[in-house]
Amino acid sequence: PKRLGALWALEGLRAIEPGDIKSLLSDADRNIRREAARVYGEHLPKGIADLARLSDDDDPEVRAESHALQAALAAEQASH
């Protein structure tokens, strides 16, 4: 819970750094991976390739977040 709170605080402060989030995409905690995928996709839209590798994650919630963000990013790119 503390690490998730810290991630949410950084997100709220708009202090997200790509390297910090990218490393969390392979964290042992599924909740950290899921939230990192969400934050990465929402705040760092060029990270679609990194999100794609979470499509095969062991946890279904992480996979779902990855798929949803990839679809949203693809739709956004197609509209431009």
Coordinates of N, CA, C and O in Angstrom, one line a residue:
P1 N 0.8 -1.2 0.0 CA 0.0 0.0 0.0 C 0.8 1.3 0.0 O 0.5 2.2 -0.6
K2 N 2.0 1.3 0.7 CA 2.8 2.5 0.7 C 3.4 2.8 -0.6 O 3.4 4.0 -1.0
R3 N 3.8 1.8 -1.3 CA 4.4 2.0 -2.6 C 3.3 2.5 -3.6 O 3.6 3.4 -4.5
L4 N 2.1 2.0 -3.5 CA 1.1 2.4 -4.4 C 0.7 3.9 -4.1 O 0.5 4.7 -5.0
G5 N 0.7 4.2 -2.8 CA 0.4 5.6 -2.4 C 1.5 6.5 -2.9 O 1.2 7.6 -3.4
A6 N 2.7 6.1 -2.9 CA 3.8 6.9 -3.4 C 3.7 7.1 -4.9 O 3.8 8.2 -5.4
L7 N 3.3 6.1 -5.6 CA 3.1 6.2 -7.1 C 1.9 7.1 -7.4 O 2.1 8.0 -8.3
W8 N 0.9 7.0 -6.7 CA -0.3 7.9 -6.9 C 0.1 9.4 -6.5 O -0.4 10.3 -7.2
A9 N 0.9 9.5 -5.5 CA 1.3 10.9 -5.1 C 2.2 11.5 -6.2 O 2.0 12.7 -6.6
L10 N 3.1 10.8 -6.7 CA 3.9 11.3 -7.8 C 3.1 11.6 -9.0 O 3.3 12.6 -9.7
E11 N 2.1 10.7 -9.3 CA 1.2 11.0 -10.4 C 0.5 12.3 -10.2 O 0.3 13.1 -11.1
G12 N -0.1 12.5 -9.0 CA -0.8 13.7 -8.7 C 0.0 14.9 -8.8 O -0.5 16.0 -9.1
L13 N 1.3 14.8 -8.4 CA 2.2 16.0 -8.5 C 2.8 16.2 -9.9 O 3.5 17.1 -10.1
R14 N 2.4 15.3 -10.8 CA 2.9 15.3 -12.2 C 4.5 15.2 -12.2 O 5.1 15.9 -12.9
A15 N 4.9 14.3 -11.3 CA 6.4 14.2 -11.1 C 6.8 12.8 -11.6 O 7.8 12.2 -11.1
I16 N 6.1 12.2 -12.6 CA 6.4 10.9 -13.1 C 7.6 11.0 -14.1 O 7.6 11.8 -15.0
E17 N 8.5 10.1 -13.9 CA 9.7 10.0 -14.8 C 9.6 8.7 -15.5 O 9.3 7.7 -14.9
P18 N 9.8 8.7 -16.8 CA 9.7 7.5 -17.6 C 10.5 6.3 -17.1 O 10.0 5.2 -17.0
G19 N 11.7 6.6 -16.7 CA 12.6 5.5 -16.2 C 12.0 4.9 -14.9 O 12.1 3.7 -14.7
D20 N 11.4 5.7 -14.1 CA 10.9 5.2 -12.8 C 9.7 4.3 -13.1 O 9.6 3.2 -12.5
I21 N 8.8 4.7 -14.0 CA 7.6 3.9 -14.3 C 8.0 2.6 -15.0 O 7.5 1.6 -14.8
K22 N 8.9 2.8 -16.0 CA 9.3 1.6 -16.8 C 9.8 0.5 -15.9 O 9.5 -0.7 -16.1
S23 N 10.6 0.8 -14.9 CA 11.1 -0.2 -14.0 C 10.0 -0.9 -13.2 O 10.1 -2.1 -12.8
L24 N 8.9 -0.2 -12.9 CA 7.8 -0.7 -12.1 C 7.0 -1.7 -13.0 O 6.2 -2.5 -12.4
L25 N 7.1 -1.6 -14.3 CA 6.4 -2.6 -15.1 C 6.8 -4.0 -15.0 O 6.0 -4.9 -15.3
S26 N 7.9 -4.2 -14.4 CA 8.4 -5.6 -14.1 C 8.5 -5.9 -12.6 O 9.1 -6.8 -12.2
D27 N 7.8 -5.1 -11.8 CA 7.8 -5.3 -10.3 C 7.2 -6.6 -10.0 O 6.3 -7.2 -10.7
A28 N 7.6 -7.2 -8.9 CA 7.0 -8.5 -8.4 C 5.6 -8.4 -7.9 O 4.8 -9.3 -8.0
D29 N 5.1 -7.2 -7.5 CA 3.8 -7.0 -7.0 C 2.8 -6.7 -8.2 O 3.0 -5.7 -8.9
R30 N 1.8 -7.5 -8.4 CA 0.9 -7.3 -9.5 C 0.2 -6.0 -9.4 O -0.1 -5.4 -10.5
N31 N -0.1 -5.5 -8.2 CA -0.8 -4.2 -8.1 C 0.1 -3.0 -8.6 O -0.4 -2.1 -9.2
I32 N 1.4 -3.2 -8.3 CA 2.3 -2.1 -8.7 C 2.4 -2.2 -10.3 O 2.4 -1.2 -10.9
R33 N 2.5 -3.4 -10.8 CA 2.6 -3.5 -12.3 C 1.3 -3.0 -13.0 O 1.4 -2.2 -14.0
R34 N 0.1 -3.3 -12.4 CA -1.1 -2.8 -13.0 C -1.2 -1.3 -13.0 O -1.5 -0.6 -14.0
E35 N -0.9 -0.7 -11.8 CA -0.9 0.8 -11.7 C 0.2 1.5 -12.5 O -0.1 2.5 -13.1
A36 N 1.3 0.8 -12.6 CA 2.4 1.4 -13.4 C 2.0 1.4 -14.8 O 2.2 2.4 -15.6
A37 N 1.3 0.3 -15.3 CA 0.8 0.3 -16.7 C -0.2 1.4 -16.9 O -0.1 2.1 -18.0
R38 N -1.1 1.6 -16.0 CA -2.1 2.7 -16.2 C -1.4 4.0 -16.2 O -1.7 4.8 -17.1
V39 N -0.5 4.3 -15.3 CA 0.2 5.6 -15.2 C 1.0 5.8 -16.5 O 1.0 6.9 -17.1
Y40 N 1.7 4.8 -16.8 CA 2.6 4.8 -18.0 C 1.8 5.2 -19.3 O 2.2 6.0 -20.0
G41 N 0.7 4.5 -19.4 CA -0.1 4.7 -20.6 C -0.8 6.1 -20.6 O -0.9 6.7 -21.7
E42 N -1.2 6.6 -19.5 CA -1.9 7.8 -19.4 C -1.0 9.0 -19.5 O -1.3 10.1 -20.0
H43 N 0.2 8.9 -18.9 CA 1.1 10.0 -18.9 C 2.3 10.0 -19.8 O 3.0 11.0 -20.0
L44 N 2.6 8.8 -20.3 CA 3.7 8.6 -21.2 C 3.3 7.8 -22.4 O 3.7 6.7 -22.6
P45 N 2.5 8.4 -23.3 CA 1.8 7.7 -24.4 C 2.8 7.1 -25.4 O 2.4 6.2 -26.1
K46 N 4.0 7.4 -25.4 CA 5.0 6.8 -26.3 C 5.4 5.4 -25.8 O 6.2 4.8 -26.5
G47 N 4.9 5.0 -24.7 CA 5.4 3.7 -24.1 C 4.5 2.5 -24.5 O 4.5 1.5 -23.8
I48 N 3.9 2.6 -25.7 CA 3.0 1.5 -26.1 C 3.8 0.2 -26.2 O 3.3 -0.9 -25.9
A49 N 5.0 0.2 -26.6 CA 5.8 -1.0 -26.8 C 6.1 -1.7 -25.4 O 6.0 -2.9 -25.3
D50 N 6.3 -0.8 -24.4 CA 6.5 -1.4 -23.1 C 5.3 -2.0 -22.5 O 5.3 -3.0 -21.8
L51 N 4.1 -1.3 -22.8 CA 2.9 -1.9 -22.3 C 2.5 -3.2 -23.0 O 1.9 -4.1 -22.4
A52 N 2.9 -3.3 -24.3 CA 2.6 -4.6 -25.0 C 3.2 -5.8 -24.3 O 2.6 -6.9 -24.3
R53 N 4.4 -5.7 -23.7 CA 4.9 -6.8 -23.1 C 4.2 -7.3 -21.9 O 4.3 -8.4 -21.4
L54 N 3.3 -6.4 -21.3 CA 2.5 -6.8 -20.2 C 1.3 -7.6 -20.6 O 0.5 -8.1 -19.8
S55 N 1.0 -7.7 -21.9 CA -0.1 -8.5 -22.4 C 0.0 -9.9 -22.1 O -1.0 -10.6 -22.1
D56 N 1.2 -10.4 -21.7 CA 1.4 -11.8 -21.4 C 1.7 -11.9 -19.9 O 2.1 -13.0 -19.4
D57 N 1.4 -10.9 -19.1 CA 1.6 -11.0 -17.6 C 0.8 -12.1 -17.0 O -0.3 -12.5 -17.5
D58 N 1.3 -12.7 -15.9 CA 0.6 -13.8 -15.3 C -0.7 -13.3 -14.6 O -1.6 -14.1 -14.5
D59 N -0.8 -12.1 -14.3 CA -2.0 -11.6 -13.6 C -3.0 -11.0 -14.6 O -2.7 -10.2 -15.4
P60 N -4.3 -11.5 -14.5 CA -5.3 -11.0 -15.4 C -5.6 -9.5 -15.3 O -6.0 -8.9 -16.3
E61 N -5.5 -8.9 -14.1 CA -5.8 -7.5 -14.0 C -4.7 -6.7 -14.7 O -5.0 -5.6 -15.3
V62 N -3.5 -7.1 -14.6 CA -2.4 -6.4 -15.3 C -2.5 -6.6 -16.8 O -2.4 -5.6 -17.5
R63 N -2.9 -7.8 -17.3 CA -3.2 -8.0 -18.7 C -4.3 -7.1 -19.2 O -4.2 -6.4 -20.2
A64 N -5.4 -7.0 -18.4 CA -6.5 -6.2 -18.8 C -6.2 -4.7 -18.9 O -6.6 -4.0 -19.8
E65 N -5.4 -4.2 -17.9 CA -5.0 -2.8 -18.0 C -4.1 -2.6 -19.2 O -4.3 -1.5 -19.9
S66 N -3.2 -3.5 -19.5 CA -2.3 -3.3 -20.6 C -3.2 -3.3 -21.9 O -3.0 -2.4 -22.8
H67 N -4.1 -4.2 -22.1 CA -4.9 -4.3 -23.3 C -5.8 -3.0 -23.4 O -5.9 -2.4 -24.5
A68 N -6.4 -2.6 -22.3 CA -7.2 -1.4 -22.4 C -6.4 -0.1 -22.8 O -6.8 0.7 -23.6
L69 N -5.2 0.0 -22.2 CA -4.4 1.2 -22.5 C -3.9 1.1 -24.0 O -3.8 2.1 -24.6
Q70 N -3.5 -0.1 -24.4 CA -3.0 -0.2 -25.8 C -4.1 0.2 -26.8 O -3.9 0.9 -27.8
A71 N -5.3 -0.2 -26.5 CA -6.5 0.1 -27.4 C -6.7 1.6 -27.4 O -7.0 2.2 -28.4
A72 N -6.7 2.2 -26.2 CA -7.0 3.6 -26.1 C -5.9 4.4 -26.8 O -6.2 5.4 -27.5
L73 N -4.6 4.0 -26.6 CA -3.5 4.7 -27.3 C -3.6 4.6 -28.8 O -3.4 5.5 -29.6
A74 N -4.0 3.4 -29.3 CA -4.1 3.1 -30.7 C -5.2 4.0 -31.3 O -5.1 4.5 -32.4
A75 N -6.3 4.0 -30.6 CA -7.5 4.8 -31.0 C -7.1 6.3 -31.1 O -7.4 7.0 -32.0
E76 N -6.3 6.8 -30.1 CA -5.9 8.2 -30.1 C -5.0 8.5 -31.2 O -5.1 9.5 -31.9
Q77 N -4.1 7.6 -31.5 CA -3.1 7.8 -32.6 C -3.8 7.8 -33.9 O -3.5 8.5 -34.8
A78 N -4.8 6.9 -34.1 CA -5.6 6.8 -35.3 C -6.4 8.1 -35.6 O -6.7 8.4 -36.7
S79 N -6.8 8.8 -34.5 CA -7.6 9.9 -34.7 C -6.8 11.2 -35.1 O -7.4 12.2 -35.4
H80 N -5.5 11.1 -35.1 CA -4.7 12.2 -35.4 C -4.2 12.2 -36.8 O -4.0 11.4 -37.5

